[in-house]
Short mmCIF file of C-alpha atoms in Angstrom, two decimals:
data_model
loop_
_atom_site.label_atom_id
_atom_site.label_comp_id
_atom_site.label_asym_id
_atom_site.label_seq_id
_atom_site.Cartn_x
_atom_site.Cartn_y
_atom_site.Cartn_z
CA MET A 1 73.35 123.96 54.94
CA LYS A 2 70.89 126.71 55.62
CA LEU A 3 72.57 130.33 54.98
CA ASN A 4 71.17 133.61 57.23
CA ILE A 5 70.83 137.12 56.43
CA LYS A 6 74.65 137.66 57.29
CA ASP A 7 75.82 135.43 54.90
CA PHE A 8 74.71 136.67 51.91
CA LEU A 9 75.13 140.13 52.94
CA ARG A 10 79.00 138.47 53.36
CA ILE A 11 78.84 137.12 50.01
CA LEU A 12 76.86 140.67 48.51
CA VAL A 13 80.57 142.64 49.92
CA ASP A 14 82.52 140.36 47.97
CA LEU A 15 80.51 140.52 44.51
CA VAL A 16 80.95 144.72 45.62
CA LEU A 17 84.28 144.09 45.83
CA GLY A 18 85.01 142.02 43.13
CA LEU A 19 83.25 144.48 40.76
CA LEU A 20 85.41 147.67 41.90
CA ILE A 21 88.44 145.26 41.22
CA PHE A 22 87.49 144.40 38.14
CA TYR A 23 86.17 148.10 36.32
CA ALA A 24 89.04 149.28 38.01
CA VAL A 25 90.59 145.96 35.60
CA PHE A 26 88.45 146.70 32.95
CA GLN A 27 89.82 150.93 33.32
CA THR A 28 93.61 150.26 33.89
CA ALA A 29 93.27 147.53 30.62
CA SER A 30 91.70 150.39 28.18
CA PHE A 31 93.95 153.39 29.12
CA LEU A 32 96.54 150.95 28.06
CA ALA A 33 94.99 149.87 24.69
CA ASN A 34 93.98 153.16 24.15
CA ASN A 35 97.80 154.76 24.85
CA TYR A 36 99.56 152.13 23.42
CA LEU A 37 98.71 148.92 21.62
CA TYR A 38 97.12 151.09 18.85
CA ASN A 39 100.54 152.67 17.97
CA PHE A 40 100.77 148.24 16.65
CA PRO A 41 99.29 148.82 12.69
CA GLU A 42 97.74 144.68 12.99
CA ILE A 43 95.96 146.05 16.27
CA ARG A 44 95.27 149.04 15.16
CA ASN A 45 93.58 147.58 12.10
CA TYR A 46 92.03 145.08 13.78
CA VAL A 47 90.31 147.83 16.30
CA TRP A 48 88.54 149.66 12.57
CA MET A 49 87.71 146.12 12.18
CA MET A 50 85.79 146.20 15.26
CA ARG A 51 84.85 149.53 14.62
CA ARG A 52 82.60 148.71 11.41
CA ASN A 53 81.18 146.19 12.75
CA PHE A 54 80.05 147.10 16.15
CA GLY A 55 79.44 150.61 15.56
CA THR A 56 82.34 151.38 18.53
CA ASP A 57 84.90 154.23 18.51
CA SER A 58 87.27 151.70 21.50
CA PHE A 59 89.00 148.51 21.84
CA LYS A 60 86.29 147.68 24.74
CA ILE A 61 84.37 144.67 22.85
CA PRO A 62 87.44 141.91 23.70
CA ILE A 63 87.94 143.42 26.67
CA ILE A 64 84.47 143.73 28.17
CA LEU A 65 84.45 140.35 27.42
CA LEU A 66 87.10 139.38 28.82
CA ALA A 67 86.39 140.83 32.30
CA THR A 68 83.30 139.41 32.16
CA GLY A 69 84.13 136.18 32.02
CA LEU A 70 86.59 136.75 34.50
CA PHE A 71 84.14 138.19 36.91
CA ILE A 72 82.09 135.30 36.46
CA ALA A 73 84.63 132.23 37.09
CA TRP A 74 86.15 134.51 40.36
CA THR A 75 82.59 134.98 41.42
CA ILE A 76 81.81 131.08 41.40
CA VAL A 77 85.03 130.64 43.03
CA ARG A 78 84.77 132.90 45.40
CA ILE A 79 81.09 131.28 46.26
CA ARG A 80 82.19 128.02 46.22
CA LYS A 81 85.25 129.07 48.94
CA TYR A 82 82.50 130.51 50.97
CA MET A 83 80.10 127.47 50.89
CA GLU A 84 83.25 125.13 51.96
CA GLN A 85 84.46 128.16 54.25
CA LYS A 86 80.39 127.85 56.18
CA GLN A 87 80.31 124.05 55.72
CA MET A 88 84.21 123.93 57.94
CA GLU A 89 83.31 125.41 60.56
CA GLN A 90 79.35 123.60 61.57
CA ILE A 91 81.84 120.21 61.02
CA ILE A 92 84.24 122.17 63.08
CA SER A 93 81.56 122.78 65.46
CA GLU A 94 80.15 119.45 65.86
CA LEU A 95 83.35 117.82 65.33
CA HIS A 96 83.45 120.20 69.62
CA TYR A 97 80.55 119.08 70.08
CA ILE A 98 81.65 115.00 69.34
CA ALA A 99 85.06 116.33 71.69
CA LYS A 100 83.04 116.64 74.42
CA GLY A 101 81.88 112.63 75.20
CA ASN A 102 79.20 112.97 72.60
CA PHE A 103 80.41 109.98 70.89
CA HIS A 104 77.48 108.65 69.16
CA HIS A 105 76.75 112.10 67.59
CA LYS A 106 77.09 112.22 63.71
CA ILE A 107 77.97 114.82 61.33
CA SER A 108 74.82 116.29 59.78
CA ILE A 109 76.50 117.54 56.26
CA ARG A 110 78.05 115.17 54.04
CA PRO A 111 79.91 117.49 51.45
CA ASN A 112 81.41 116.53 47.90
CA GLY A 113 85.45 115.69 47.70
CA SER A 114 87.99 115.68 50.04
CA LEU A 115 86.18 117.43 52.55
CA GLY A 116 83.50 114.65 52.21
CA ASN A 117 86.37 112.47 52.64
CA VAL A 118 87.24 113.71 56.01
CA VAL A 119 84.19 113.70 57.13
CA ASP A 120 84.33 109.59 56.50
CA SER A 121 87.12 109.02 57.53
CA ILE A 122 86.11 111.20 61.43
CA HIS A 123 82.91 108.83 61.13
CA ALA A 124 85.36 105.65 60.81
CA LEU A 125 87.77 107.14 63.84
CA VAL A 126 85.12 108.14 65.83
CA GLN A 127 83.73 104.52 65.36
CA SER A 128 86.14 102.52 66.85
CA THR A 129 87.07 104.87 69.48
CA LEU A 130 83.20 103.35 70.99
CA ASP A 131 84.76 100.18 69.75
CA ALA A 132 87.54 100.50 71.48
CA MET A 133 85.87 102.22 74.12
CA GLU A 134 83.47 98.57 74.04
CA GLU A 135 85.76 95.90 73.20
CA GLU A 136 87.48 97.58 77.54
CA ARG A 137 84.32 98.10 79.29
CA ARG A 138 83.73 94.69 78.13
CA LEU A 139 87.07 93.95 78.83
CA GLU A 140 87.15 95.44 82.55
CA GLN A 141 83.95 93.37 83.02
CA SER A 142 84.80 90.33 82.09
CA LYS A 143 88.05 90.44 84.35
CA ASP A 144 85.32 91.37 87.65
CA GLU A 145 83.10 88.75 86.65
CA LEU A 146 86.36 86.19 86.03
CA VAL A 147 87.55 87.89 90.24
CA THR A 148 83.49 86.59 91.25
CA ASN A 149 83.64 83.43 89.49
CA VAL A 150 87.07 82.06 91.04
CA SER A 151 86.74 83.21 94.24
CA HIS A 152 82.52 81.56 94.82
CA ASP A 153 84.40 78.86 93.31
CA LEU A 154 87.67 78.59 95.40
CA ARG A 155 85.19 79.40 98.53
CA THR A 156 83.17 76.62 98.63
CA PRO A 157 85.72 74.09 98.42
CA LEU A 158 88.26 76.12 100.52
CA THR A 159 85.63 76.76 103.84
CA SER A 160 84.95 72.51 103.38
CA ILE A 161 88.80 71.95 104.04
CA ILE A 162 88.91 74.59 106.55
CA GLY A 163 86.23 73.08 108.66
CA TYR A 164 87.24 69.21 108.73
CA LEU A 165 90.63 70.21 108.95
CA GLY A 166 88.98 72.77 111.62
CA LEU A 167 87.61 69.73 113.85
CA ILE A 168 90.49 67.26 113.45
CA GLU A 169 92.74 70.36 114.98
CA GLN A 170 90.51 70.95 117.47
CA LYS A 171 90.63 67.03 118.14
CA LYS A 172 86.50 67.00 117.80
CA TYR A 173 86.03 63.20 115.60
CA ARG A 174 84.88 60.00 117.64
CA ASP A 175 87.80 58.15 116.79
CA GLU A 176 90.82 57.18 113.59
CA GLU A 177 88.75 56.46 111.39
CA GLN A 178 86.22 59.62 111.51
CA VAL A 179 89.32 61.51 111.35
CA LYS A 180 90.81 58.95 107.86
CA GLN A 181 87.00 60.08 107.22
CA TYR A 182 87.24 63.66 107.25
CA THR A 183 91.13 64.25 106.10
CA HIS A 184 89.17 62.57 103.19
CA ILE A 185 87.23 64.88 102.43
CA ALA A 186 89.67 67.80 102.70
CA TYR A 187 91.66 65.73 100.32
CA GLU A 188 88.78 65.51 97.61
CA LYS A 189 88.25 69.79 97.94
CA ALA A 190 91.94 69.72 97.51
CA LYS A 191 91.99 68.09 94.39
CA GLN A 192 88.70 70.36 93.29
CA MET A 193 90.94 73.09 93.66
CA ASN A 194 93.43 71.82 91.89
CA VAL A 195 92.04 71.83 89.07
CA LEU A 196 89.81 74.52 88.83
CA VAL A 197 93.79 76.53 89.65
CA ASN A 198 94.91 74.52 86.53
CA ASP A 199 92.43 75.12 84.15
CA LEU A 200 92.07 79.06 84.87
CA PHE A 201 95.87 79.08 84.40
CA GLU A 202 95.26 77.70 81.30
CA TYR A 203 92.24 79.01 80.14
CA THR A 204 94.35 82.73 80.56
CA LYS A 205 96.57 81.18 79.12
CA MET A 206 94.42 80.28 75.93
CA ARG A 207 93.29 83.77 75.96
CA ASN A 208 96.61 85.25 76.04
CA ARG A 209 97.73 87.43 72.60
CA GLY A 210 101.19 85.55 73.65
CA ALA A 211 99.50 82.26 73.12
CA HIS A 212 101.13 80.18 70.21
CA VAL A 213 100.77 76.46 67.95
CA ASN A 214 103.29 74.17 68.31
CA LYS A 215 102.92 72.72 65.03
CA VAL A 216 103.94 69.50 64.18
CA LYS A 217 102.47 67.15 60.88
CA PHE A 218 100.66 64.10 62.43
CA ASP A 219 97.56 61.99 61.67
CA LEU A 220 94.72 62.92 62.72
CA VAL A 221 93.14 59.36 62.23
CA GLU A 222 95.72 57.96 64.88
CA LEU A 223 95.37 60.85 67.08
CA VAL A 224 91.20 60.42 67.57
CA GLU A 225 91.37 56.60 67.31
CA GLN A 226 93.34 57.09 70.09
CA VAL A 227 91.44 59.54 72.76
CA ALA A 228 88.91 57.39 72.04
CA VAL A 229 90.61 53.59 72.99
CA GLY A 230 91.39 55.90 76.30
CA PHE A 231 87.28 56.44 77.02
CA ARG A 232 85.61 52.74 75.91
CA VAL A 233 86.06 51.46 79.98
CA ALA A 234 84.58 54.48 80.96
CA ALA A 235 81.75 54.59 78.58
CA HIS A 236 81.70 50.52 79.26
CA GLU A 237 80.53 51.75 82.89
CA VAL A 238 78.13 53.58 82.70
CA ASP A 239 76.22 51.50 79.59
CA LEU A 240 76.73 53.67 77.08
CA VAL A 241 78.59 51.92 73.75
CA MET A 242 80.67 54.38 71.83
CA ARG A 243 80.96 53.57 68.14
CA VAL A 244 84.33 56.02 66.73
CA GLU A 245 83.70 56.02 63.14
CA THR A 246 87.74 57.57 60.91
CA PRO A 247 88.68 57.23 56.92
CA ASP A 248 90.27 54.25 56.01
CA HIS A 249 93.66 56.65 55.33
CA LYS A 250 95.89 58.47 56.76
CA ILE A 251 94.36 62.37 57.61
CA GLU A 252 97.98 64.07 57.15
CA MET A 253 97.51 67.70 59.26
CA VAL A 254 99.99 71.00 60.46
CA GLY A 255 98.21 70.95 64.55
CA ASP A 256 99.58 71.27 68.65
CA THR A 257 98.51 67.27 69.35
CA ASP A 258 98.46 68.41 72.99
CA LYS A 259 96.05 71.28 73.14
CA LEU A 260 93.75 69.61 69.94
CA VAL A 261 94.04 66.02 72.22
CA ARG A 262 92.82 67.97 75.59
CA VAL A 263 90.01 69.58 73.27
CA LEU A 264 88.52 66.19 72.20
CA GLU A 265 89.62 64.76 76.00
CA ASN A 266 86.86 67.09 77.01
CA LEU A 267 84.91 66.85 74.55
CA ILE A 268 84.60 62.57 75.00
CA SER A 269 84.04 63.35 79.13
CA ASN A 270 81.43 65.95 78.97
CA ALA A 271 79.55 63.61 76.70
CA LEU A 272 79.59 60.78 79.41
CA LYS A 273 79.05 63.75 81.78
CA TYR A 274 75.92 64.72 80.62
CA GLY A 275 75.04 61.51 77.86
CA ARG A 276 74.55 59.20 80.83
CA ASP A 277 70.51 59.08 80.56
CA GLY A 278 71.51 58.01 76.86
CA THR A 279 72.75 54.89 74.89
CA GLU A 280 75.31 55.84 72.40
CA ILE A 281 78.12 58.28 71.74
CA VAL A 282 79.10 58.68 68.17
CA ILE A 283 82.45 59.98 67.01
CA ARG A 284 83.41 60.85 63.33
CA LEU A 285 85.92 62.68 61.48
CA PHE A 286 85.39 63.39 58.11
CA LEU A 287 87.02 65.34 55.36
CA HIS A 288 85.39 68.89 54.43
CA GLU A 289 85.36 72.04 52.52
CA GLU A 290 89.41 72.91 52.50
CA GLY A 291 89.64 70.80 56.16
CA VAL A 292 88.59 67.79 58.56
CA VAL A 293 85.67 67.71 60.72
CA ILE A 294 85.78 66.12 64.79
CA SER A 295 82.44 65.79 65.81
CA VAL A 296 80.93 64.30 69.06
CA ALA A 297 77.45 63.23 69.76
CA ASN A 298 75.19 61.22 72.29
CA ASN A 299 71.53 60.67 72.44
CA GLY A 300 71.38 62.12 75.98
CA ARG A 301 69.52 64.76 77.70
CA GLN A 302 68.57 67.19 75.48
CA ILE A 303 70.27 70.93 75.43
CA PRO A 304 68.17 73.87 76.85
CA ALA A 305 68.11 75.76 73.24
CA GLU A 306 68.40 79.05 75.65
CA ALA A 307 71.57 77.64 76.95
CA LEU A 308 73.22 77.18 73.64
CA PRO A 309 75.13 79.79 72.74
CA ASN A 310 76.67 80.50 76.29
CA LEU A 311 77.88 76.88 76.27
CA PHE A 312 81.34 78.41 75.43
CA ASP A 313 81.55 81.17 78.08
CA ARG A 314 83.41 79.90 80.64
CA PHE A 315 82.07 78.93 84.04
CA TYR A 316 79.03 78.51 82.37
CA ARG A 317 76.80 75.95 83.45
CA VAL A 318 73.81 74.04 81.86
CA GLU A 319 72.40 73.05 85.39
CA GLY A 320 72.17 76.34 86.22
CA SER A 321 74.30 75.35 89.70
CA ARG A 322 77.86 75.33 90.70
CA SER A 323 77.74 71.83 92.01
CA GLN A 324 81.82 70.60 91.65
CA GLU A 325 80.53 67.24 91.03
CA THR A 326 78.95 67.30 87.54
CA GLY A 327 79.92 71.66 86.86
CA GLY A 328 83.82 70.81 87.08
CA SER A 329 85.60 73.83 86.59
CA GLY A 330 83.01 75.23 84.16
CA LEU A 331 86.35 76.16 82.09
CA GLY A 332 86.77 72.87 80.15
CA LEU A 333 84.35 74.57 76.91
CA ALA A 334 85.67 77.88 77.42
CA ILE A 335 89.03 76.34 77.04
CA ALA A 336 89.08 73.65 74.17
CA LYS A 337 86.87 76.68 71.98
CA SER A 338 90.11 78.91 72.78
CA ILE A 339 92.19 76.12 71.59
CA ILE A 340 90.35 75.13 68.76
CA ASP A 341 90.38 79.51 67.52
CA LEU A 342 94.50 78.87 68.33
CA HIS A 343 93.83 76.10 65.52
CA GLN A 344 92.00 78.64 63.51
CA GLY A 345 88.91 76.36 62.95
CA SER A 346 85.50 76.78 64.56
CA MET A 347 83.46 74.79 67.09
CA ILE A 348 79.23 74.76 67.13
CA VAL A 349 76.86 73.20 69.11
CA ASP A 350 73.43 71.80 67.91
CA SER A 351 71.37 69.87 70.38
CA ASN A 352 67.86 67.74 69.96
CA LYS A 353 65.90 65.39 71.10
CA GLU A 354 67.78 62.25 69.77
CA TRP A 355 71.69 63.97 69.91
CA THR A 356 73.54 66.57 71.40
CA THR A 357 76.92 67.09 69.07
CA PHE A 358 79.44 69.21 69.53
CA THR A 359 81.62 70.06 65.59
CA VAL A 360 85.24 71.24 65.40
CA TRP A 361 86.47 72.00 61.80
CA LEU A 362 89.88 72.48 61.47
CA PRO A 363 91.92 73.83 58.16
CA ILE A 364 94.41 71.26 57.18
CA LYS A 365 97.29 73.80 57.49
CA ILE A 366 98.02 77.21 59.78
CA THR A 367 98.16 80.02 57.45
CA HIS A 368 100.32 81.57 59.95
CA SER A 369 101.81 81.82 62.89
CA SER A 370 99.34 81.47 66.35
#
């Protein structure tokens, strides 16, 4: 921080005033010494000794030394106080600048001591405010995207339902067989809407801070094997071999079995849906780093590398279309990821020319209530 001429003049005036004050104190001390202290024999003898050694005939030397020391200390304190005052003025000025909306501005000075800690705290507060604003902006954008995506996904089947039911209402059909065809199409579209609404409800419930885990103790090996059995027929129908590799012993853990079953069902159904051009699906379960790993892999079509970071985003579909036939609601993996987060675990995906693998890590015990 640079000082201008005005600052130097103010410091000079302070020093001059200090000199005048200390001169008055010095003269007062000399007067008291000459008129009162000399009445004490011990002090008078000490003064005579000082006269012989320093050639002075008054009791001024110790007073001069004391006054000089006090003046130097006072000068240092005054200059330091003045510098702190200037620093505080600059900090306040920059705070006003930040308060006008310039939240990315950093205070240009960082004094030593407690004032420096104040500057650090201000920077931390401003950064937390920026983070909160960014999070709020992201949430608002997320809400807008949610409304847009839901509207799009609901409008498509709803248009078909209204269209076919309208044809029936207006009697624009050849015979009863065509009426059955129209009602069947409307029914299938209504089921698609029901899937989307249910998935949307489940997703919002999972993302809600009030969502919790109904913790029970269970055998994960048995759970995985039971879920896998339910898909063997579906795998056989599309000529896929399903292999389940689990330990020979139990793996007892604590978690919400209903939610974990939904995760497994989503991963296996996705493997069936997108791995049809492969030959097998492999489900593995093993202990790893104070937790347990569940992986679901298929050797079907590779997921493009650019799509991997977005797989767990809601309404994201790899094929880039919004076809309900293959894309579902686009919420399955987002729901699964939310469930794993509730269980304090993690979920990742890897895809290459040989295998596409979804890997879930879960702790054996949840450390706190979710």
